[in-house]
Short mmCIF file of C-alpha atoms and ligand atoms in Angstrom, two decimals:
data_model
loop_
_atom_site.label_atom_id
_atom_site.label_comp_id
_atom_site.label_asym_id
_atom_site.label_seq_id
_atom_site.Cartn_x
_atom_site.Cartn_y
_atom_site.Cartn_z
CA UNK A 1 0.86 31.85 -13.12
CA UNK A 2 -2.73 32.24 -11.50
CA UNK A 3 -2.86 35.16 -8.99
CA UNK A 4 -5.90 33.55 -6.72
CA UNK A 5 -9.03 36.02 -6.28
CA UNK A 6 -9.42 36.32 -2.07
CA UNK A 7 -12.14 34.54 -0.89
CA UNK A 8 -14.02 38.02 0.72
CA UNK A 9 -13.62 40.02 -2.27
CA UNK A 10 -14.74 36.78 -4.56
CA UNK A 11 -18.19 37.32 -2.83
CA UNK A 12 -18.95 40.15 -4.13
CA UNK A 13 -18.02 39.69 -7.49
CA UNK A 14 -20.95 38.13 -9.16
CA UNK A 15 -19.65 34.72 -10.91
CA UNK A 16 -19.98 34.49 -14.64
CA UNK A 17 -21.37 30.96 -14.30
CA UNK A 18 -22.19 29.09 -17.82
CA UNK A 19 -25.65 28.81 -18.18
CA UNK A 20 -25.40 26.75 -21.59
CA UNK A 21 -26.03 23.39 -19.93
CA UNK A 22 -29.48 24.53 -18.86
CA UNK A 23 -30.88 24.90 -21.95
CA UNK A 24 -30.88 21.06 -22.36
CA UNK A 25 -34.22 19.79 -23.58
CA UNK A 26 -36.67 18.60 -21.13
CA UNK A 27 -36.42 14.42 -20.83
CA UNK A 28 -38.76 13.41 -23.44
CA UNK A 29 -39.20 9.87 -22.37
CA UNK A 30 -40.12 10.59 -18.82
CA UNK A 31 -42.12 13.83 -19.80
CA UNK A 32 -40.16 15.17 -16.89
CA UNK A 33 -38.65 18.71 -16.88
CA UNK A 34 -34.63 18.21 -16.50
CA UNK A 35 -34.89 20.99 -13.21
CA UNK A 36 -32.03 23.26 -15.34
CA UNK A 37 -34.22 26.40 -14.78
CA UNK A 38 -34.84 25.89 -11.33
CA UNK A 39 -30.92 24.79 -10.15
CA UNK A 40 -29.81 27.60 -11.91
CA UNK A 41 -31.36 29.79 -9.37
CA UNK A 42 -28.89 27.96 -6.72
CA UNK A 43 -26.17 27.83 -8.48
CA UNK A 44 -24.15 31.21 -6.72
CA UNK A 45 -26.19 30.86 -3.48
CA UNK A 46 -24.09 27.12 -3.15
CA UNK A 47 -21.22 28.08 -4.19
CA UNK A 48 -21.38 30.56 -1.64
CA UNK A 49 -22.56 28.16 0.81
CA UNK A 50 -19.38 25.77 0.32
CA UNK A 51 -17.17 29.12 1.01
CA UNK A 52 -18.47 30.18 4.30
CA UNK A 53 -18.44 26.07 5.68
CA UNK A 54 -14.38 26.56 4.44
CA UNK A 55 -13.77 28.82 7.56
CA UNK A 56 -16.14 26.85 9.72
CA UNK A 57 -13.23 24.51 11.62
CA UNK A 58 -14.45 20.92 11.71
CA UNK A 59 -11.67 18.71 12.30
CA UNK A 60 -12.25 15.32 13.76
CA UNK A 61 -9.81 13.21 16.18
CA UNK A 62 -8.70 9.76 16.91
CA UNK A 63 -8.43 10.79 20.49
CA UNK A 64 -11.33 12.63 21.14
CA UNK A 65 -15.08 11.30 20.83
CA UNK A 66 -15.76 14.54 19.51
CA UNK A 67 -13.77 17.69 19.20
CA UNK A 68 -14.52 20.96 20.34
CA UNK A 69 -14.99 22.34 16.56
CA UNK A 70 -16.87 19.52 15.65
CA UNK A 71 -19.38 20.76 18.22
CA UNK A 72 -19.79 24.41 17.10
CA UNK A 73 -19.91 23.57 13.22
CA UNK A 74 -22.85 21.28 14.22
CA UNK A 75 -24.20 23.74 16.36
CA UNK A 76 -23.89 26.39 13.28
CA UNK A 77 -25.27 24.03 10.51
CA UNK A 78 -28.13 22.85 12.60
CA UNK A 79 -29.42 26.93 13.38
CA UNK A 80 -29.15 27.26 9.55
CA UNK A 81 -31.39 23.81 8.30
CA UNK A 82 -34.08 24.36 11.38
CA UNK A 83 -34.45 27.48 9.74
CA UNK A 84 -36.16 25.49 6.95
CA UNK A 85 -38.86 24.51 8.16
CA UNK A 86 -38.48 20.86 8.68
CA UNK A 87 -38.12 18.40 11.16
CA UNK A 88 -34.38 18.76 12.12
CA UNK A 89 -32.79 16.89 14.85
CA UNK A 90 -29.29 17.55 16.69
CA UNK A 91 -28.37 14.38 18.83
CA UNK A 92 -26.20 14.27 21.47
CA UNK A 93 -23.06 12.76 19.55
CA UNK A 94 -23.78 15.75 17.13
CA UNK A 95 -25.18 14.17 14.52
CA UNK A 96 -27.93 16.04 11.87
CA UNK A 97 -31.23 14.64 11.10
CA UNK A 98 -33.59 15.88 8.49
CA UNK A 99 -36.67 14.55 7.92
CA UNK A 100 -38.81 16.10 4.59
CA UNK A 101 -42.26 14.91 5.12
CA UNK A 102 -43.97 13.64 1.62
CA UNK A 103 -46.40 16.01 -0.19
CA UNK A 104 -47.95 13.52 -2.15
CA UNK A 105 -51.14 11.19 -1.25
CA UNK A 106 -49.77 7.71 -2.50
CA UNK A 107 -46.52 5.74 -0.81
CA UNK A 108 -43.25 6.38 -2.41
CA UNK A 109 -39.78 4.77 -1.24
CA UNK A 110 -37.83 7.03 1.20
CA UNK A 111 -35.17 8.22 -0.02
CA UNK A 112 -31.56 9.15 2.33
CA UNK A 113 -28.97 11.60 1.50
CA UNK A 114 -25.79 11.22 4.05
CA UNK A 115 -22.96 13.48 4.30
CA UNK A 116 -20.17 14.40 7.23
CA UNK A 117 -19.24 17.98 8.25
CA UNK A 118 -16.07 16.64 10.18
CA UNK A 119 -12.44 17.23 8.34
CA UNK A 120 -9.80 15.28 8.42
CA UNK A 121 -6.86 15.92 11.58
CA UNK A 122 -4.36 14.24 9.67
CA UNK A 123 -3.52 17.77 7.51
CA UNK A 124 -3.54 21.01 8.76
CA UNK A 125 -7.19 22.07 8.90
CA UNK A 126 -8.02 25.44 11.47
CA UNK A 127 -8.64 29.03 9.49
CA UNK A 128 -8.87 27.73 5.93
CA UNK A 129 -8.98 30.61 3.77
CA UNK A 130 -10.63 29.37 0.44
CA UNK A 131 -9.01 31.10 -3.08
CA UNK A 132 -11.81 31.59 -6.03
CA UNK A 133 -10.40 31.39 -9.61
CA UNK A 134 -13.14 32.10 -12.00
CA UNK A 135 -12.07 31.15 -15.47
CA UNK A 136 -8.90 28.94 -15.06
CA UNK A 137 -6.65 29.69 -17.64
CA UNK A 138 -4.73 26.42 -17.75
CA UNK A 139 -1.33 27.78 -15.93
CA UNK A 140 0.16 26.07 -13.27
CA UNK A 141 -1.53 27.28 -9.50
CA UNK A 142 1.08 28.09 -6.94
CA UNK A 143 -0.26 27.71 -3.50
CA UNK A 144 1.65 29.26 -0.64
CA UNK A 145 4.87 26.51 0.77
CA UNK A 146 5.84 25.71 -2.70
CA UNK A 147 2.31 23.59 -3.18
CA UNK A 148 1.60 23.57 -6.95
CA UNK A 149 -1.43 22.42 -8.39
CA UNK A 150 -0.65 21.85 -12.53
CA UNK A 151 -1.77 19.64 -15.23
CA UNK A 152 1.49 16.85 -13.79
CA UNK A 153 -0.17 16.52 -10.80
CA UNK A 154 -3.69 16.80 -11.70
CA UNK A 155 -4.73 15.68 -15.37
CA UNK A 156 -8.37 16.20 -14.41
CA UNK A 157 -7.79 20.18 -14.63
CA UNK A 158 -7.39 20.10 -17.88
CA UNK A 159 -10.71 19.72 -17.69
CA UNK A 160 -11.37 22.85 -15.85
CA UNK A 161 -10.00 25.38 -18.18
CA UNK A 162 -12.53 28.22 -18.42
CA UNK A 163 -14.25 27.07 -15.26
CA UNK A 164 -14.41 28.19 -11.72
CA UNK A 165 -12.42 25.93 -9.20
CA UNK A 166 -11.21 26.84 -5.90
CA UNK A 167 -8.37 25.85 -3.85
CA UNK A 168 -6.95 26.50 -0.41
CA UNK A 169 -4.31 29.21 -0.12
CA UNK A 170 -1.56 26.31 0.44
CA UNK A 171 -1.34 26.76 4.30
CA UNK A 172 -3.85 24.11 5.36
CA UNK A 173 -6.31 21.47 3.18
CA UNK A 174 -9.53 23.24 1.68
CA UNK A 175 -12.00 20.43 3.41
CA UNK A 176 -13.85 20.05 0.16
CA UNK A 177 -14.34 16.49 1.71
CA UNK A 178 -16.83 16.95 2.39
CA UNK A 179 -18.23 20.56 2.78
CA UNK A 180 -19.19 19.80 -0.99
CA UNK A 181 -21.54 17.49 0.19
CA UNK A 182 -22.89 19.26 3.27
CA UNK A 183 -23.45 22.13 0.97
CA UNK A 184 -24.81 20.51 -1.44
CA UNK A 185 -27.25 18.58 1.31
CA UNK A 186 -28.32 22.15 2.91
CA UNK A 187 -28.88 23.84 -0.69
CA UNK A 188 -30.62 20.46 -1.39
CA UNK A 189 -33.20 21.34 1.80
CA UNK A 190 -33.27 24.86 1.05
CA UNK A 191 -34.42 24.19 -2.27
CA UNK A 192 -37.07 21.71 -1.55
CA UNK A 193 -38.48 24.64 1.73
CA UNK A 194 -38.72 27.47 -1.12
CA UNK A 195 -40.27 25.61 -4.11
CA UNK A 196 -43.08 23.62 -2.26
CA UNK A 197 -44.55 23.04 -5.52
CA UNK A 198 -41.55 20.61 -6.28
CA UNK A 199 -43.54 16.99 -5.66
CA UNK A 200 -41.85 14.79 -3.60
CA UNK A 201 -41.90 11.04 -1.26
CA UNK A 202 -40.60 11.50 2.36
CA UNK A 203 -36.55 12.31 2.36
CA UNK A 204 -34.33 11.67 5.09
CA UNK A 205 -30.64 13.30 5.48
CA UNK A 206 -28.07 12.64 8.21
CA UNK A 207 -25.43 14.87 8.36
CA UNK A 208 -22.64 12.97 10.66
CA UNK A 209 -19.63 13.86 12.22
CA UNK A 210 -16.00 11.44 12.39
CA UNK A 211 -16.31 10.35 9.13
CA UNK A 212 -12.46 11.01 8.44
CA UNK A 213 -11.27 9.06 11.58
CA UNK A 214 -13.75 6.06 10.66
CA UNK A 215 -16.35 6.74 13.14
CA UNK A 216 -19.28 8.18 11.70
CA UNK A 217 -21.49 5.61 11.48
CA UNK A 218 -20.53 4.98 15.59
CA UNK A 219 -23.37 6.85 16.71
CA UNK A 220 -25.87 6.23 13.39
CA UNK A 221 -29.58 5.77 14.49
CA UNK A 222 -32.26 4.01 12.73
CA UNK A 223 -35.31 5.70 13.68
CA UNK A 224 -34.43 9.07 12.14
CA UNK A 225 -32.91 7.57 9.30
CA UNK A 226 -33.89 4.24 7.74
CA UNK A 227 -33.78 5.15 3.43
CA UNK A 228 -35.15 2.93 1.32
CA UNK A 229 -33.04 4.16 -1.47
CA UNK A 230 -29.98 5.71 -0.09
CA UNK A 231 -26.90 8.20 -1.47
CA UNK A 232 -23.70 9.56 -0.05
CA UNK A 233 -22.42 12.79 -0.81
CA UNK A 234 -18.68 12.19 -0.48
CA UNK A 235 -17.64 10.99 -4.27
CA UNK A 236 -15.00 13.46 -6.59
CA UNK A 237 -14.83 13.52 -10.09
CA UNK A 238 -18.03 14.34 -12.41
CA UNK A 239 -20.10 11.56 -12.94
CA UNK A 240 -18.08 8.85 -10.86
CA UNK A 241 -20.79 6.79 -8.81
CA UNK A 242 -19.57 4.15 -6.53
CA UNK A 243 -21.44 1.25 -6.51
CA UNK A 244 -19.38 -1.46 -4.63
CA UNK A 245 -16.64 -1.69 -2.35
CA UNK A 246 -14.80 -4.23 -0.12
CA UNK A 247 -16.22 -6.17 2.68
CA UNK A 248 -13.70 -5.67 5.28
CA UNK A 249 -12.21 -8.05 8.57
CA UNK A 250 -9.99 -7.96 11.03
CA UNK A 251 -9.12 -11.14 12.73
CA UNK A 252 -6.58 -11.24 15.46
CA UNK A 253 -5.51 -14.94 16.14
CA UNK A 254 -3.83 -14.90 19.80
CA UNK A 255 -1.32 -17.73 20.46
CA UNK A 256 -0.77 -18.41 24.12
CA UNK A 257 2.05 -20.65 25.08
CA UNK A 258 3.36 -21.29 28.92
CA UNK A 259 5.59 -18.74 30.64
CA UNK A 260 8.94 -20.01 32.31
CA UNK A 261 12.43 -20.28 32.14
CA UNK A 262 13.83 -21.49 28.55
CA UNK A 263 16.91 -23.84 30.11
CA UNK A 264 14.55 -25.99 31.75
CA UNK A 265 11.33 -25.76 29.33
CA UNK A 266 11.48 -29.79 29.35
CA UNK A 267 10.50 -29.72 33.23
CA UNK A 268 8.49 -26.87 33.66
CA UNK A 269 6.42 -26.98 30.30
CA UNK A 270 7.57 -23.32 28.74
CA UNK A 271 6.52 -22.80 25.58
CA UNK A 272 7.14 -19.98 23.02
CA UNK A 273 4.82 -18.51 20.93
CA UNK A 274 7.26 -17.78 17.97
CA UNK A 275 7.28 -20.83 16.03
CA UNK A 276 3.45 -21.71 15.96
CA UNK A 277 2.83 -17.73 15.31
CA UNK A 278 5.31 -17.86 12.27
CA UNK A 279 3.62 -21.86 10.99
CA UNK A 280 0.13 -20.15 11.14
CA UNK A 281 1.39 -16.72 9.86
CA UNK A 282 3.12 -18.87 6.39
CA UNK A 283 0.19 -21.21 6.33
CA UNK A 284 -2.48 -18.49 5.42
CA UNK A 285 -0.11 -17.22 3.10
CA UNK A 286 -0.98 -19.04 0.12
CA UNK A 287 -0.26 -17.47 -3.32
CA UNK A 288 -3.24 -16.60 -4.69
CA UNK A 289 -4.52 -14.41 -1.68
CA UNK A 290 -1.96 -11.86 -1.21
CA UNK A 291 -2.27 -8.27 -1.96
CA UNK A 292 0.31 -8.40 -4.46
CA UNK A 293 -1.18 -9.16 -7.16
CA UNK A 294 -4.55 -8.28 -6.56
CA UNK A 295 -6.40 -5.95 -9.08
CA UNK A 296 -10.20 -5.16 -9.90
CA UNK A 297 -12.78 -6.90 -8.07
CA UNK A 298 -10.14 -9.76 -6.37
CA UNK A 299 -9.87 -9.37 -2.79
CA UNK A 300 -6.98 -10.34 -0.64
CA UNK A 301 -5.87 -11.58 2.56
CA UNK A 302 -2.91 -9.99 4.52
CA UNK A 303 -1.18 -10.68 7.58
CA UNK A 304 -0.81 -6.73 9.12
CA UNK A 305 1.23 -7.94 12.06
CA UNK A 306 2.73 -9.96 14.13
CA UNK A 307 4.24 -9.58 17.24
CA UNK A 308 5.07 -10.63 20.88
CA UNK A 309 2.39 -9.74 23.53
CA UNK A 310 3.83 -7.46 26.24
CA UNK A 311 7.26 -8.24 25.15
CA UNK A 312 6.39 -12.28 26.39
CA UNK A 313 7.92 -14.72 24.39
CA UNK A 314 5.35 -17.02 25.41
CA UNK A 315 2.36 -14.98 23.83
CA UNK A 316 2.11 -13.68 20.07
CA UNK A 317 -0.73 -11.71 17.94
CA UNK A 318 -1.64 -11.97 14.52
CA UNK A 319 -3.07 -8.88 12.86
CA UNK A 320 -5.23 -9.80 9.84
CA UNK A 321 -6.84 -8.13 7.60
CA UNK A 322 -9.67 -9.66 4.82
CA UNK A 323 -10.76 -7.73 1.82
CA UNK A 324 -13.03 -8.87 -0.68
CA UNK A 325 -16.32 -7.99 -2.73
CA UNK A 326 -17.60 -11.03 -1.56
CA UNK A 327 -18.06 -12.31 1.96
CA UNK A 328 -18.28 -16.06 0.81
CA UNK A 329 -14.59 -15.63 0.16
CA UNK A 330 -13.73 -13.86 3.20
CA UNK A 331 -15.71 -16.58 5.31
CA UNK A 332 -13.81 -19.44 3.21
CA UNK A 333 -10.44 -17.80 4.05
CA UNK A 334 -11.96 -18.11 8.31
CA UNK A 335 -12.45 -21.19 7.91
CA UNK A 336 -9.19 -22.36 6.26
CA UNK A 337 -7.56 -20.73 9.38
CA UNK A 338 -9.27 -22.09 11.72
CA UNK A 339 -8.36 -25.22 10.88
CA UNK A 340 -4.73 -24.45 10.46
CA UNK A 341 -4.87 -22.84 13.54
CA UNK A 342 -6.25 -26.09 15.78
CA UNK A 343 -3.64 -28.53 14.10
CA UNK A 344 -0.98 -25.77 15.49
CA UNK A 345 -2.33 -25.84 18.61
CA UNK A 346 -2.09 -28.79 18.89
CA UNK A 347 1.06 -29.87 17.22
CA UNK A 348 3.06 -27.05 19.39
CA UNK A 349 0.54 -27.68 22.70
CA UNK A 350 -0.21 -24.01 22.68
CA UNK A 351 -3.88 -22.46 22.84
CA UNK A 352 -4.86 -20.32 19.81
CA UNK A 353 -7.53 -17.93 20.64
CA UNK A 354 -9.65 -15.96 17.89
CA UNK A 355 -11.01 -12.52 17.58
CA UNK A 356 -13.09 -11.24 14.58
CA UNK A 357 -13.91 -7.57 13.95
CA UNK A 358 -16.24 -6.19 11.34
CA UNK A 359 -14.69 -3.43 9.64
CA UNK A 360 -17.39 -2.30 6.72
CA UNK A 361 -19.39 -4.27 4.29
CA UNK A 362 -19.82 -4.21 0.34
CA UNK A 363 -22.93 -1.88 -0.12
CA UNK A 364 -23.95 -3.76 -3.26
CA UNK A 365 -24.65 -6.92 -1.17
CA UNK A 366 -28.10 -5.55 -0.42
CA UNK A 367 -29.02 -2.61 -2.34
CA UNK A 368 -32.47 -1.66 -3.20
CA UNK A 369 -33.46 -2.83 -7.04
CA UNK A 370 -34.10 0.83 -8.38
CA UNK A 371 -31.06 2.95 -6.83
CA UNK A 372 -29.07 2.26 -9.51
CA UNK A 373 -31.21 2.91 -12.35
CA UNK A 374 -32.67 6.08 -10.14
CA UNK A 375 -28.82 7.27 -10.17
CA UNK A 376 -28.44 6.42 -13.67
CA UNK A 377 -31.49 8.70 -14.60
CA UNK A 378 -30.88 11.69 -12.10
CA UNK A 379 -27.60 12.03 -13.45
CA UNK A 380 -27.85 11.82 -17.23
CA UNK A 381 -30.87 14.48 -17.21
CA UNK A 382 -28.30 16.84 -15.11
CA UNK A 383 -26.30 16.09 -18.30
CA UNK A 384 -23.65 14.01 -16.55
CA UNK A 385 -22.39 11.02 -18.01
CA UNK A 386 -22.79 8.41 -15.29
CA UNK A 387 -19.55 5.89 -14.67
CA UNK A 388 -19.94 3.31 -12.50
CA UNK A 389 -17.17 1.82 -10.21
CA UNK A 390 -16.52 -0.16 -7.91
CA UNK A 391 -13.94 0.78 -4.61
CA UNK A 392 -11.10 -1.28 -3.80
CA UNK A 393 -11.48 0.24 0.23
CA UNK A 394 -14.07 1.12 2.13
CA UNK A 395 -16.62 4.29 2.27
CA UNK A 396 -18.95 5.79 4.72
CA UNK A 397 -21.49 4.20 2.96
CA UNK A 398 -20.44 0.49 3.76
CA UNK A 399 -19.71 1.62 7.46
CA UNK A 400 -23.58 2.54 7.26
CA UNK A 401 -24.44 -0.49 5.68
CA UNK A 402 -22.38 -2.82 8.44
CA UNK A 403 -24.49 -0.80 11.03
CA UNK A 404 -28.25 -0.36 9.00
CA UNK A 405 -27.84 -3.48 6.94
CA UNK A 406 -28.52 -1.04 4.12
CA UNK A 407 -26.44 -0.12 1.49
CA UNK A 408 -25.98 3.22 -0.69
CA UNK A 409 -24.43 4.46 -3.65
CA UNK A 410 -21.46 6.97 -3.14
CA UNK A 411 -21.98 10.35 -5.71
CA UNK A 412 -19.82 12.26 -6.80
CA UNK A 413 -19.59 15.89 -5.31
CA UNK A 414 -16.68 18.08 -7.37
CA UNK A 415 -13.80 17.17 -3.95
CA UNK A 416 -10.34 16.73 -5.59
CA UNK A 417 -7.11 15.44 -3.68
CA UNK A 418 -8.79 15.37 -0.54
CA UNK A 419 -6.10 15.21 2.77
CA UNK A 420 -4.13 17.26 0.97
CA UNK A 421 -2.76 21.33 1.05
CA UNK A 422 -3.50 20.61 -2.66
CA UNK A 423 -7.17 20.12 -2.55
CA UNK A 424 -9.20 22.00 -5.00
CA UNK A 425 -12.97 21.54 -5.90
CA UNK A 426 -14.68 22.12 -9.61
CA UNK A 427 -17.60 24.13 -8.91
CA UNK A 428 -18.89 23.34 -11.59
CA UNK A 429 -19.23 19.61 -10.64
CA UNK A 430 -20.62 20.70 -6.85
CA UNK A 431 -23.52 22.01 -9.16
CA UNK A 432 -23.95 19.26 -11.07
CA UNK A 433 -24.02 17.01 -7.93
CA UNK A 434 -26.63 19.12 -6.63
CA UNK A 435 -28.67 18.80 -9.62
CA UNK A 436 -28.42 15.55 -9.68
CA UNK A 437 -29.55 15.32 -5.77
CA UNK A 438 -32.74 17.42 -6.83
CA UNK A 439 -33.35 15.19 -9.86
CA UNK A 440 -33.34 12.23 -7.82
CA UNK A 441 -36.42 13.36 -5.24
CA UNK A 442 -38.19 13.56 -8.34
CA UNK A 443 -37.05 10.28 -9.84
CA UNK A 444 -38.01 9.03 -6.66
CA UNK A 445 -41.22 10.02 -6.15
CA UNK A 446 -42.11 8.79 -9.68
CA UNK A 447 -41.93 5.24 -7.83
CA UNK A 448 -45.36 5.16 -6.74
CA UNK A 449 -45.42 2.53 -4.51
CA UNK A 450 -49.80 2.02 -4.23
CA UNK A 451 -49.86 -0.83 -2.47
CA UNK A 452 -46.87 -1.87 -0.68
CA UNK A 453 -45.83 0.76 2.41
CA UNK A 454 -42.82 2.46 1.97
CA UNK A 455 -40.34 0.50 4.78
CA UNK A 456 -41.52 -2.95 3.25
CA UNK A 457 -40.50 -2.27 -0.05
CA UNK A 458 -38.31 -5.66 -1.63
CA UNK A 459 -34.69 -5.57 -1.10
CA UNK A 460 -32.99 -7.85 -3.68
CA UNK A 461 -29.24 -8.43 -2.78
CA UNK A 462 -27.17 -7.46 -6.17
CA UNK A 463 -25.29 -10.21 -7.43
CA UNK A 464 -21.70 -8.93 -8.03
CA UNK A 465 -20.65 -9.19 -11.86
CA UNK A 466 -17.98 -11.72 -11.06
CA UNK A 467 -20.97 -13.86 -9.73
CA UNK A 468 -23.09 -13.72 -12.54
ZN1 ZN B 1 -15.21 12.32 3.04
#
């Protein structure tokens, strides 16, 4: 059994971190150093970072526009980036702008780091007390409550033997998701303030709040942020980039029929809702669009829920909800029920009234042309081997996309089993993540853009695989 260091008494004890990976050759091809030297530097001072934002208390709510804690961690991580030096901005729905102003003469993309400091409310989430175990050993991790963490539950920390990884003390989540990212952002910034020599384009970070309760891109502005190429900090496991994801709809069909008494419907023209709610419910049921069978890059189409309006026989609502990598099927599936949906009307004498809501948006469906080889790049000369994937659900990223038009990769950031009392992060991959963050400003300031300005730069939209 692992007896878990306390988090107070961990910082003090100076962490035996590997340095073996940064002795990796320089990357000969690009004649560019690989930045091992200079992350190395960080490596404790982040780490130390993502501790103290553990006992910040950041939880979000679906009831609340913004909570209370959400304020004061904003409050707290805005005092600490101003202190950089650079532009930084605090809006009024609390969300964290940080403009990096280029140091080089000739236009280069911008580039956009994102992140959210909010946790989720959904698991307990106030006074998280963080344990440090430097050199897992392999044994099983009992949390307080009976939580166990072991190789059953979590195949990935077999991975971790040897390595430092922390995990809450079982009473509430560890809110990894996404203080990884946040600390990797602010490390990021402090990085780029104390090494001015480091060349760079113009780099934009929003830090947002309400991510976890599907709101953060609510309050999003475009004049403080408006990336060329774009990345989110939110990913987990080593490597893992996530390069597609689900367009999303809601469409609420509304079928209104005539209120009155049942016994004499024939005189006073009473009509339920029932029947033409079920007939439209069974005719967008077909076969090959339900979730049940749907794997990979196939999307589906799923009625939610039905029910009667206001306990009114006469009025029903259908709850659907479209998913799909591409929007040409989710418009095709619109269109079918539209049509399905007049001839009901009709046949039944009944109105049929439609509502469509946006949900999120595939970020590969307009993706600048060099953020994925950028990624690919940043990450293999932080020694990570880069997997791409695509999401079956949604991620902040294609909530910023539905609101910029712009989409972004998701990176990985070392979070594991996040919403959970059994969340645990590998420090080691936080580093890596942050190395990789460095490595791209470089990468993308080695786009010299010398004629075209920055904002105007081509945006091809990425044909999906299954397209090709
Ligand atoms: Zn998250």
């Amino acid at each position: 059994m692992i007896k878990p260091l306390r988090f107070w008494s961990t910082l003090v004890i100076s962490v035996a971190l590997s340095l073996s990976t940064f002795a990796q050759a320089d990357d000969v091809k690009n004649h560019r150093p690989n930045n091992g030297p200079l992350v190395a530097k960080y490596r404790q001072t982040l780490l130390n970072r993502f501790l103290t934002y553990t006992t910040y208390n950041s939880q979000s709510s679906n009831d609340q526009d913004i909570t209370p804690e959400q304020i004061e961690t904003a409050n707290k991580l805005y005092k600490e980036i101003k202190q950089f030096g650079f532009p930084t901005t605090l809006t009024e729905h609390y969300y964290i702008y940080v403009e990096v102003p280029s140091n080089v003469s000739y236009p280069t993309p911008v580039l956009g780091f994102s992140s959210h400091y909010d946790t989720t409310p959904d698991v307990a989430g106030q006074n998280i007390k963080a344990n440090v175990i430097l050199k897992y050993n392999g044994e099983p991790i009992v949390l307080k409550n009976g939580h166990v963490l072991d190789f059953n539950s979590d195949p990935y920390l077999q991975q971790m033997i040897g390595k430092t990884i922390i995990t809450s003390d079982g009473t509430t989540m560890l809110s990894g998701d996404d203080k990884a990212g946040v600390s990797i952002m602010v490390t990021l910034l402090q990085t780029l303030a104390e090494n001015p020599s480091i060349k760079h384009g113009k780099v934009q970070v929003v830090i947002t709040p309400n991510e976890d309760v599907g709101r953060s891109a609510d309050y999003i502005e475009e004049t403080p942020y408006r990336p060329d190429i774009a990345y989110d900090f939110d990913g987990k496991v080593n490597g893992e980039v996530t390069v597609g994801n689900f367009n999303a709809e809601k469409v609420i069909y509304r079928v209104k029929g005539v209120n009155g008494h049942q016994s004499h419907a024939a005189e006073n023209g009473y009509r339920n809702a029932w029947a033409p709610a079920c007939e439209l419910g069974a005719a967008c049921a077909k076969e090959e669009w339900l979730p049940n069978k749907s794997t990979g890059t196939q999307g589906y189409a799923e009625l939610h829920h039905m029910n009667m309006v206001n306990g009114q026989m006469s009025e029903a609502e259908l709850d659907f909800r479209l998913r799909s990598f591409r929007q040409s099927e989710i418009d095709q599936w619109k269109e079918y029920a539209q049509k399905q949906a007049n001839q009901i009307a009709r046949k039944y004498d009944v109105q049929i009234e439609r509502q469509v809501f946006k949900q999120y948006q595939n970020v590969a469906e307009n993706i600048h042309p060099q953020a994925r080889a950028l990624a690919n790049s940043a990450l293999i000369r932080a020694g990570v081997t880069p997997r791409f994937q695509e999401e079956r659900a949604g991620t902040t990223a294609s909530m910023l996309m539905l609101k910029l038009g712009n989409g972004a990769y998701t990176i990985f950031t070392g979070q594991q089993n996040a919403h959970n009392f059994t969340e645990w992060l590998s420090e080691e991959d936080m580093f890596k993540s942050y190395w990789v963050a460095l490595n791209m400003v470089d990468e993308a300031v080695a786009l010299r853009q010398p004629d075209t300005p920055a904002l105007q730069l081509p945006v091809e939209r990425r044909l999906h695989p299954a397209e090709k």
